[in-house]
Structure formats: C-alpha cells, structure tokens
Amino acid sequence: MATKHHVVLPGEPIDPSLIPTHPKHPLRLGPGLRHIPPEDIVPTVAGQLITNPAKNSMWIEYNSNRYIPSQNDLVLAQILRSTSDFYLCSLSPHTAPATLPHLAFEAATKKTRPQLSPGQLVYARVSLANKHMDPELECVHPSTGKADGLGPITGPGCAFDVSLGFARRLLMARSREEGGVGVLEMLGGEEGGGLAFETAVGRNGRVWVGSESARTVVIVGRALQETDRLGLGLEGQRKLVKRLVREIK
Amino acid sequence: MTASSAPEVAFGVLPRADGSARYSHAGYTVLASVNGPIEAQRRDEHAYEAHVDVIVRPAAGVGGTRERHLEAILQSSLSQLILIKNFPRCLIQIVLQVENSPENDYVNTKLVQASLNFALMPALIQTAILTLLSAGVPMRATATVTAIAISHDKTIIDPSPRDVETARSVHVLAFTSQDDLLLAESEGDFTVKEWDDVYETAKKICCRPAPDGAAMQLDDDESSAAVGPDLRQFLRSMMESKVAADLHWK
C-alpha cells in the first residue's frame, strides 16, 4: 500500500514525483489536501502524505480532536431533541446539530417510527456533509432498506471519548495488522480472560462499550482511552489489559 | 540581552482543547488553545466564512486596550492563513495566555496604554500558528515571525522590553511559508532605507531556505551574518516530531 513517509506542512509544494499517476482511474484526493485549479495540489494540514498508486489516491494522515463530518462516515450521535420531522443529534461538542430524519430507520413508517428520547445514542452513517448545511444522518442503507447494524443503541453500556486518529484505527477492517490496535481482541481473548462485551466505534471519536457487567465496561473503556492517550504498541496494550483485569475487581 | 534563547514548544498540553501548545522564545512563554470549527454566536456568524476569534490574556491582570489591539492585529493576520471559506457560519477560537514575560521592573508598563507590546507579538503569533497546526485546522500556509529593533544604528533581533524602550524604532514582520509578507507593524522614527534594511533582515530570518547539502554551503557566509534562530526549520522539525508521535503505529 503506502510506500514512503513524507511529512508535509500546510502550503508546502508536493514533489510531482510523489503524486500517483494511473492510466484509468482519476486521481482521488483524500483528507488534508486541496486542489487549486489548474494543477496545484496543496496540503492544508500538517501530517504524513500517503499515496496509494493502485487506487490512484492520496491523502494526509494526521491526528486531531475536532470531528469534521464527511459523507459515509459511521458516527456515534447523541439525540438532543426531536422536531416534527427529524431528530437533532450532536456529533461533537459546540457544533451545529446534525439532523436524523424520523423515517431514516429500518422499516420505519409514519406510524412505526422509533421513539428516541434526548440523550440516547444512535449509531448512524453521515448521508450528507455539505459545508453550507448542517450534516444529515441515516440509520438505514438507502438502496437496500436494511439497517446493517445501524440504529439506536440499547442495553447497558457507556460511551467513551477517544482521539479521531484512534477511532479511525479501530474502524480499520484489519485494525490489528494495519492500525496496530489489538486491545479489543485481547480483552475478549486470553489476556483479558474472555470478557464479554460489544462495541460501536464512531468516526467522531466516540466509542460505545456495552456489557451486562459494569466491571467489563469500565475495563474496556479504560483500556481504550489509555491505549489512545499513551500511544501504546501491541506489547504495551497486552500489559495494560493484563494490569486492568488484575486490578479492577 | 536575555533575548537569544532557542525557541521551544510542547504540543497537546491541554487535553480537552482541540489543539494546544506552549511556546517559549526570547524570555516569553505563551500557552494557547484552539477550538474549532465550532458553532458561532449569532452576532459573530458570517454566511460565507468562519469567524476567527482571538483572545489575548496578559501574564498578570485582565486584558485592556493593548490586548484588544493585539487581538485585532492577530485576528486579521490569522484569517489570511486559515481557510475560513471552508467553514461558513463557524467559529475558530484561539486563546493565548501569556505565562511568563521578561518585564522591565523599573517602569510601570501599564501606564503606557497607547503603545503596542512589540516584543511580545512574535511569541503570540508563533504560538497561535503552532497551535492551529496542532489542532489540524486547515490552513493556506504556515508563517514565521520576528521582531527587530533599531537603536543607535544597531539592529537588535528579538529585542527585550528594555531594548524596545531605548530603541529608536521597533518592527514586527511575519512571512508566510511562500515567502510573502503577512504582517508589518512598525513604531518610532525610521527612514525608508532603514525599513528596507529591516525587511531584508527579517526576510533572511523568517524565510531561510531548507538546509540541504550544496545550498547550505553557498549560503553559509551570508546566513552567518543574519543571527537568530532558523524559525522555519524549527517549525518544520517540531511538526515532524509531532506527526511521528501521532502516527507511531504506522
């Protein structure tokens, strides 16, 4: 995948030899880059320039604390209040609320829509992220009409805040190999003594941990937050999990 | 002269802010936090761009007219750097707290309400830029700043408050990473020739080219004349270590 590690600062010119070229696919720019017509590609944040020649895409990898919504992100939203047609949800503190239509749930009709109360958590997909409008969410796949794991979060549990970079690593399909985070597997595996829990990771830096046992929720939440804060590697994560399981009774 | 201390920065000192940095240079220490883009108050809301809110807090006491003036200068310079058109109806809040300053004990500086604090300005702007980088706020370019004082035909880079008082004229210049002039504030008596010299000196300090092999050798006799830290290289190396720490898992 990515080949070389180049740190870029905002406004720095990118060496043309780093920009991937592909005979068929158009060039795709990811987060942290902007295109100034006709042909300048300029970074807007400080981070590492990553290029993927196979997909003809490039982006900047960086870590921050403020979530800026973008389309198709999976987020953990909190309901603020309900209006006649949609729920207003918070994705990050002090930002304009995102809208979640009452009918954007699986098998929802005017009569059978889910009744959500303020404060409740919803796992949703960002369906519209336009800089001039409030973001829009949905809990149903628009073409199949299936929930695919999205929807209101029920059952005992607690939400924890992590950094955006860590949330992204948790959401990677192969988070242990590519993201270097195996703390959840360890907690459920032999290091953690087979704790039973479920998680919902939001790209907006929030992780919901659910379990019947409060002890498990505390252990998992603390393990996630400390792994993020201390920047632990796989070996450090193993030690942390063992320590938490031993200490928290 | 206590001025010529190497710049230092620590990122992420405030865990709850979106971005934070503590920067110290030339005897001044400034702690800053950046939050944004967040929802703007109705009166600050702009339909097409983000509002940049700068708050300067002095080391002691509450801010007065001088701080409001500094805020206005910083606000207009930083709005040029931040991509404010990307976040309409939003607010980007920058709070700068002066923690330490080599204030002159002999004079009550608060009496001189009208004058600007020129020695403090570079530290404030540099801290704001480092904090914006730490918060990952999209920007057009980075910038480097320097203060220069002229007294008795002697040029002092990064003057102390005492130097500023005795100097004939004081100048603060900021350059973006594309070598464009971002900010030029001057005070005192000076000729056009002097200002041109100050401009050249400041540009040499702020826009020093990256040291790579042959270019460095050629520059050596020139750049040894221009003292002061290599700010651009400092900014770059600090950001490189921050990015490396953030992406340790790669």
XYZ file of C-alpha atoms in Angstrom:
499
model
C 0.000 0.000 0.000
C 1.712 3.160 1.182
C 5.353 3.283 0.288
C 7.203 6.300 1.667
C 6.714 8.601 4.631
C 6.724 12.293 3.795
C 5.783 14.881 6.371
C 4.122 17.918 4.823
C 3.107 21.281 6.275
C 0.230 23.481 5.050
C 1.035 25.267 1.828
C 4.169 23.306 1.035
C 4.565 22.251 -2.578
C 4.297 18.498 -3.139
C 7.029 16.962 -5.242
C 5.334 15.945 -8.537
C 7.135 12.583 -8.418
C 5.070 11.707 -5.309
C 1.710 12.258 -6.995
C 0.477 8.904 -8.304
C -0.460 8.501 -11.935
C -2.772 5.833 -13.260
C -3.869 5.174 -16.852
C -7.553 4.523 -15.985
C -8.649 5.803 -12.575
C -8.929 9.535 -11.962
C -6.775 10.918 -9.155
C -8.661 10.957 -5.837
C -7.741 13.415 -3.092
C -8.449 12.439 0.500
C -8.487 14.489 3.703
C -5.957 17.269 4.181
C -5.392 18.101 0.516
C -6.910 20.736 -1.701
C -6.782 21.221 -5.419
C -6.136 24.701 -6.726
C -7.054 24.716 -10.406
C -5.476 24.121 -12.806
C -2.898 21.714 -11.440
C -1.681 22.536 -7.930
C -2.271 20.073 -5.109
C -1.525 21.671 -1.764
C -1.672 20.205 1.744
C -3.811 22.093 4.273
C -2.783 20.306 7.470
C 0.470 19.049 8.945
C 0.755 15.282 8.592
C 2.111 12.405 6.649
C 1.481 12.226 2.924
C 0.217 8.776 1.959
C -0.227 7.694 -1.632
C -1.890 4.594 -2.962
C -0.825 4.027 -6.579
C -3.190 1.061 -7.074
C -6.281 3.182 -6.384
C -4.631 6.368 -7.665
C -5.447 8.172 -4.428
C -3.534 10.315 -1.976
C -4.358 11.751 1.441
C -2.771 13.114 4.573
C -2.718 11.062 7.735
C -2.929 13.170 10.901
C -4.494 13.127 14.323
C -6.811 15.740 15.785
C -9.632 16.159 18.270
C -12.325 18.026 16.316
C -14.551 15.951 14.068
C -15.478 17.494 10.730
C -18.283 15.386 9.172
C -17.738 13.824 5.784
C -20.051 11.608 3.791
C -20.333 7.862 4.605
C -18.584 8.151 7.966
C -20.015 5.945 10.695
C -20.644 8.091 13.752
C -21.988 7.736 17.266
C -24.506 10.535 17.671
C -26.415 11.647 20.737
C -30.032 12.759 20.381
C -30.561 16.344 21.542
C -34.268 16.756 20.796
C -36.947 15.850 18.331
C -38.738 18.112 15.880
C -41.742 17.291 13.716
C -39.748 15.501 11.007
C -36.330 14.708 12.401
C -34.170 14.284 15.447
C -31.395 16.788 16.154
C -28.223 14.992 17.185
C -24.861 16.083 18.489
C -21.707 14.681 16.845
C -19.149 16.766 18.725
C -19.495 19.416 21.422
C -20.321 23.014 20.439
C -21.019 22.259 16.791
C -24.255 22.737 14.885
C -26.558 19.729 15.416
C -26.859 17.024 12.746
C -30.318 16.053 11.527
C -31.592 12.475 11.553
C -34.978 12.107 9.784
C -37.640 10.108 11.648
C -38.043 7.884 8.596
C -34.319 7.088 8.147
C -34.591 3.861 10.183
C -35.127 0.300 9.060
C -38.809 -0.382 8.245
C -39.863 2.998 9.622
C -43.168 4.492 8.557
C -45.111 7.477 9.866
C -46.784 5.148 12.383
C -43.920 2.807 13.331
C -41.005 5.197 13.656
C -38.703 4.630 16.657
C -39.340 6.868 19.644
C -35.976 8.199 20.826
C -35.551 10.327 23.910
C -32.982 13.107 24.394
C -29.608 11.737 25.487
C -29.980 8.424 23.707
C -27.142 7.228 21.478
C -27.566 6.321 17.826
C -25.084 4.607 15.554
C -25.550 6.251 12.166
C -23.999 6.989 8.811
C -23.391 10.546 7.583
C -25.529 10.769 4.450
C -24.876 14.419 3.632
C -21.981 16.632 4.651
C -22.110 19.993 2.979
C -20.171 22.938 4.289
C -23.116 25.295 3.927
C -25.640 22.995 5.654
C -25.952 21.029 8.843
C -24.850 17.396 8.390
C -27.535 14.768 7.797
C -27.524 11.239 9.233
C -29.289 7.987 8.391
C -29.647 4.621 10.114
C -30.633 2.612 7.051
C -28.927 1.708 3.809
C -30.619 3.908 1.186
C -30.764 1.245 -1.573
C -31.416 -1.997 0.350
C -33.536 -0.568 3.170
C -31.600 -2.670 5.706
C -30.125 -1.332 8.918
C -26.742 -3.136 8.573
C -26.014 -2.750 12.267
C -27.024 0.907 12.425
C -29.762 2.267 14.654
C -30.495 3.234 18.260
C -28.115 1.775 20.808
C -29.892 -0.178 23.531
C -28.749 -2.165 26.506
C -26.430 -1.297 29.384
C -23.185 0.393 28.428
C -21.264 3.632 28.316
C -19.692 5.902 25.676
C -16.016 6.902 25.873
C -14.165 9.691 24.078
C -11.008 8.918 22.099
C -8.972 10.880 19.565
C -10.051 10.841 15.918
C -6.915 9.050 14.771
C -7.551 6.244 17.259
C -11.207 5.935 16.215
C -10.052 5.611 12.615
C -7.604 2.871 13.570
C -10.338 0.980 15.438
C -12.585 1.194 12.374
C -9.985 -0.275 10.007
C -11.017 -3.657 8.611
C -7.766 -5.204 9.810
C -7.137 -2.941 12.778
C -4.524 -5.215 14.376
C -2.315 -5.556 11.299
C -2.778 -2.114 9.721
C -3.734 0.065 12.671
C -1.618 -1.586 15.337
C -4.519 -1.758 17.799
C -5.434 -5.185 19.151
C -6.705 -4.136 22.539
C -10.310 -5.227 21.888
C -9.244 -8.690 20.700
C -7.001 -9.038 23.735
C -9.799 -8.071 26.132
C -12.053 -10.705 24.640
C -9.224 -13.219 24.321
C -6.997 -14.970 26.809
C -5.199 -11.815 28.093
C -8.473 -10.349 29.290
C -9.873 -13.655 30.491
C -12.590 -13.678 27.828
C -14.605 -10.602 28.750
C -17.994 -10.475 27.003
C -18.808 -7.050 25.550
C -19.883 -5.293 22.378
C -18.661 -2.009 20.898
C -19.789 0.637 18.432
C -16.972 2.862 17.197
C -17.886 6.274 15.792
C -15.557 8.141 13.475
C -16.357 11.255 15.560
C -14.084 9.985 18.334
C -16.671 8.209 20.476
C -16.766 4.541 21.359
C -19.747 2.864 22.986
C -18.964 -0.178 25.108
C -21.866 -2.389 26.112
C -21.898 -5.257 28.572
C -24.126 -6.718 31.270
C -21.298 -6.308 33.767
C -20.277 -2.787 34.805
C -16.767 -4.044 35.558
C -16.306 -5.124 31.943
C -17.487 -1.741 30.637
C -15.028 0.091 32.886
C -12.117 -2.182 31.942
C -12.768 -1.920 28.201
C -13.316 1.863 28.298
C -10.212 2.486 30.373
C -8.140 0.195 28.144
C -9.257 2.082 25.020
C -8.656 5.531 26.482
C -5.235 4.684 27.904
C -4.101 2.993 24.708
C -5.019 6.192 22.875
C -3.535 8.609 25.399
C -0.240 6.807 25.935
C 0.151 5.710 22.302
C 0.775 2.084 23.277
C 2.047 -0.536 20.857
C 0.740 -4.116 20.769
C 3.039 -5.258 23.585
C 2.076 -2.248 25.724
C -1.599 -2.983 25.083
C -1.146 -6.574 26.258
C 0.459 -5.395 29.508
C -2.268 -2.768 30.022
C -5.061 -5.314 29.539
C -3.457 -7.744 31.999
C -2.959 -4.971 34.552
C -6.527 -3.650 34.261
C -8.092 -7.117 34.514
C -5.971 -7.848 37.581
C -6.555 -4.518 39.336
C -10.255 -3.820 38.728
C -12.374 -6.152 40.799
C 20.416 40.768 26.485
C 18.352 37.808 27.598
C 16.737 37.547 24.208
C 18.738 34.963 22.313
C 17.297 31.806 23.835
C 16.375 28.998 21.480
C 12.639 28.603 20.814
C 10.877 25.687 22.485
C 7.427 24.210 22.049
C 5.299 21.499 23.669
C 2.142 20.270 21.930
C -1.069 18.950 23.434
C -0.579 20.410 26.909
C -4.321 20.966 27.382
C -6.073 17.609 26.959
C -9.620 18.913 26.456
C -8.869 21.559 23.810
C -8.871 20.646 20.121
C -5.294 21.860 19.855
C -2.871 23.384 22.307
C 0.780 24.388 22.539
C 3.136 26.075 24.940
C 5.813 28.101 23.184
C 8.715 29.964 24.706
C 11.171 32.211 22.955
C 13.167 35.311 23.874
C 12.050 35.172 27.502
C 8.326 34.962 26.708
C 6.222 31.882 27.358
C 2.767 31.699 25.819
C 0.194 28.947 26.293
C -2.507 28.707 23.638
C -5.584 26.650 22.890
C -7.534 26.375 19.649
C -11.116 25.159 19.419
C -12.828 24.921 16.131
C -14.623 24.835 13.860
C -17.447 25.228 16.379
C -20.825 26.904 16.217
C -20.550 30.700 16.178
C -22.737 33.019 18.171
C -25.419 34.648 16.091
C -23.725 38.066 16.160
C -20.338 36.627 15.004
C -21.859 34.392 12.355
C -20.822 35.058 8.779
C -22.715 33.445 5.903
C -19.659 32.633 3.793
C -16.678 32.240 6.089
C -15.574 31.269 9.563
C -15.108 33.873 12.235
C -11.648 33.798 13.833
C -11.824 34.828 17.456
C -8.512 35.685 19.140
C -8.317 36.277 22.884
C -5.074 37.531 24.438
C -4.666 37.319 28.203
C -1.714 39.082 29.817
C 0.589 37.458 32.376
C -0.997 39.450 35.201
C -4.357 41.153 35.495
C -7.075 41.409 32.919
C -6.642 42.465 29.317
C -7.086 46.101 28.369
C -6.852 48.265 25.301
C -3.404 46.967 24.374
C -4.597 43.372 24.366
C -7.639 44.311 22.251
C -5.286 45.952 19.750
C -3.039 42.870 19.650
C -6.121 40.699 19.166
C -7.225 42.797 16.204
C -3.797 42.503 14.557
C -3.594 38.763 15.147
C -7.158 38.212 14.011
C -6.596 39.846 10.635
C -3.287 38.049 10.022
C -4.560 34.624 11.049
C -7.730 34.959 8.950
C -5.410 35.243 5.970
C -3.786 31.919 6.835
C -6.783 29.835 7.896
C -9.033 28.540 5.112
C -12.032 30.355 6.558
C -14.155 29.845 3.426
C -14.195 26.091 4.183
C -16.251 26.600 7.345
C -19.082 29.048 6.778
C -21.090 30.082 9.883
C -18.438 28.607 12.162
C -16.105 29.964 14.790
C -12.426 29.205 15.298
C -11.446 30.311 18.757
C -7.807 30.960 19.681
C -6.989 31.781 23.305
C -3.461 32.979 24.080
C -2.355 33.179 27.685
C 0.982 34.893 28.372
C 2.585 32.835 31.133
C 5.956 34.486 31.501
C 7.494 37.685 30.229
C 10.799 39.445 30.901
C 9.015 42.602 32.004
C 11.063 45.580 32.956
C 10.877 46.051 36.708
C 11.900 49.715 36.615
C 8.893 51.020 34.743
C 5.195 50.538 35.285
C 4.323 49.462 31.754
C 0.595 49.678 32.358
C 0.885 53.468 32.289
C 1.859 53.388 28.640
C -1.557 52.349 27.402
C -1.189 53.583 23.860
C 1.911 51.665 22.822
C 1.879 48.165 21.414
C 3.814 45.381 23.041
C 6.203 44.714 20.176
C 8.493 42.277 21.952
C 5.543 40.031 22.815
C 3.930 39.985 19.377
C 6.214 37.402 17.669
C 5.698 34.917 20.504
C 1.910 35.368 20.297
C 1.715 34.869 16.539
C 4.121 31.945 16.512
C 2.202 30.227 19.313
C -1.093 30.759 17.501
C 0.292 29.176 14.335
C 1.793 26.198 16.155
C -1.489 25.645 17.995
C -3.520 25.830 14.785
C -1.195 23.202 13.299
C -1.652 21.057 16.389
C -5.446 21.328 16.098
C -5.364 20.325 12.435
C -7.249 23.430 11.324
C -6.945 23.639 7.515
C -4.583 26.459 6.566
C -3.316 28.054 3.419
C 0.280 28.262 4.647
C 2.360 28.472 7.801
C 4.183 31.613 8.881
C 7.233 32.722 10.816
C 7.562 35.997 12.718
C 10.385 38.129 14.032
C 10.813 41.417 15.879
C 13.622 43.824 15.076
C 14.651 46.967 16.962
C 16.941 49.735 15.705
C 18.818 51.779 18.267
C 21.870 53.945 17.525
C 22.268 52.328 14.095
C 22.455 48.935 15.733
C 19.971 46.232 14.730
C 18.678 44.037 17.534
C 16.832 40.852 16.665
C 14.238 39.629 19.181
C 14.643 42.684 21.446
C 13.969 42.556 25.178
C 11.434 45.023 26.676
C 14.364 47.224 27.743
C 15.702 47.267 24.171
C 12.255 48.198 22.893
C 12.134 51.200 25.237
C 15.536 52.555 24.297
C 15.209 51.752 20.599
C 14.567 54.443 18.042
C 12.175 52.215 16.134
C 10.739 48.708 16.510
C 9.343 46.483 13.769
C 7.482 43.172 13.707
C 7.391 41.314 10.404
C 5.773 38.000 9.542
C 6.301 35.979 6.390
C 4.245 33.049 5.137
C 5.887 29.827 4.048
C 5.514 31.049 0.445
C 7.873 33.967 1.309
C 5.055 36.541 1.172
C 4.874 39.354 3.681
C 1.976 38.663 6.051
C 2.289 41.359 8.682
C 4.382 44.519 9.092
C 3.965 46.649 12.198
C 6.381 49.498 12.908
C 6.719 52.092 15.648
C 9.139 55.003 16.152
C 11.283 57.139 13.864
C 12.853 55.473 10.872
C 13.694 56.207 7.269
C 12.600 54.258 4.226
C 16.156 52.966 3.866
C 16.083 51.650 7.427
C 12.769 49.943 6.864
C 14.128 48.297 3.729
C 17.087 47.002 5.718
C 14.774 45.705 8.419
C 12.668 43.998 5.755
C 15.727 42.286 4.285
C 16.985 41.165 7.705
C 13.564 39.865 8.738
C 13.158 38.031 5.473
C 16.536 36.376 5.966
C 15.488 35.165 9.420
C 11.958 34.079 8.527
C 12.499 32.673 5.046
C 15.747 30.806 5.418
C 15.808 28.048 2.816
C 15.854 24.444 3.991
C 19.412 23.341 4.679
C 20.181 20.644 2.152
C 23.739 19.937 1.067
C 25.022 22.309 -1.580
C 22.576 25.139 -0.898
C 23.746 25.319 2.704
C 27.401 25.622 1.727
C 26.704 28.515 -0.608
C 24.614 30.320 1.962
C 26.959 29.846 4.855
C 28.873 33.126 4.727
C 25.645 35.041 4.051
C 23.471 33.475 6.713
C 26.129 33.685 9.424
C 25.660 37.434 9.229
C 21.941 37.100 9.994
C 21.828 35.809 13.543
C 18.762 34.483 15.302
C 17.214 31.039 15.208
C 16.151 29.395 11.982
C 12.402 29.660 12.653
C 11.203 27.845 9.578
C 13.440 24.883 10.240
C 12.315 24.924 13.876
C 8.651 24.849 12.851
C 9.262 22.007 10.471
C 11.290 19.831 12.817
C 8.792 20.334 15.638
C 5.869 19.374 13.411
C 7.806 16.371 12.105
C 8.318 15.055 15.610
C 4.649 15.686 16.474
C 3.444 13.845 13.370
C 5.851 10.991 14.094
C 4.479 10.737 17.636
C 0.858 10.812 16.396
C 1.493 8.160 13.769
C 3.742 5.879 15.813
C 1.506 2.949 14.877
C 2.314 3.223 11.159
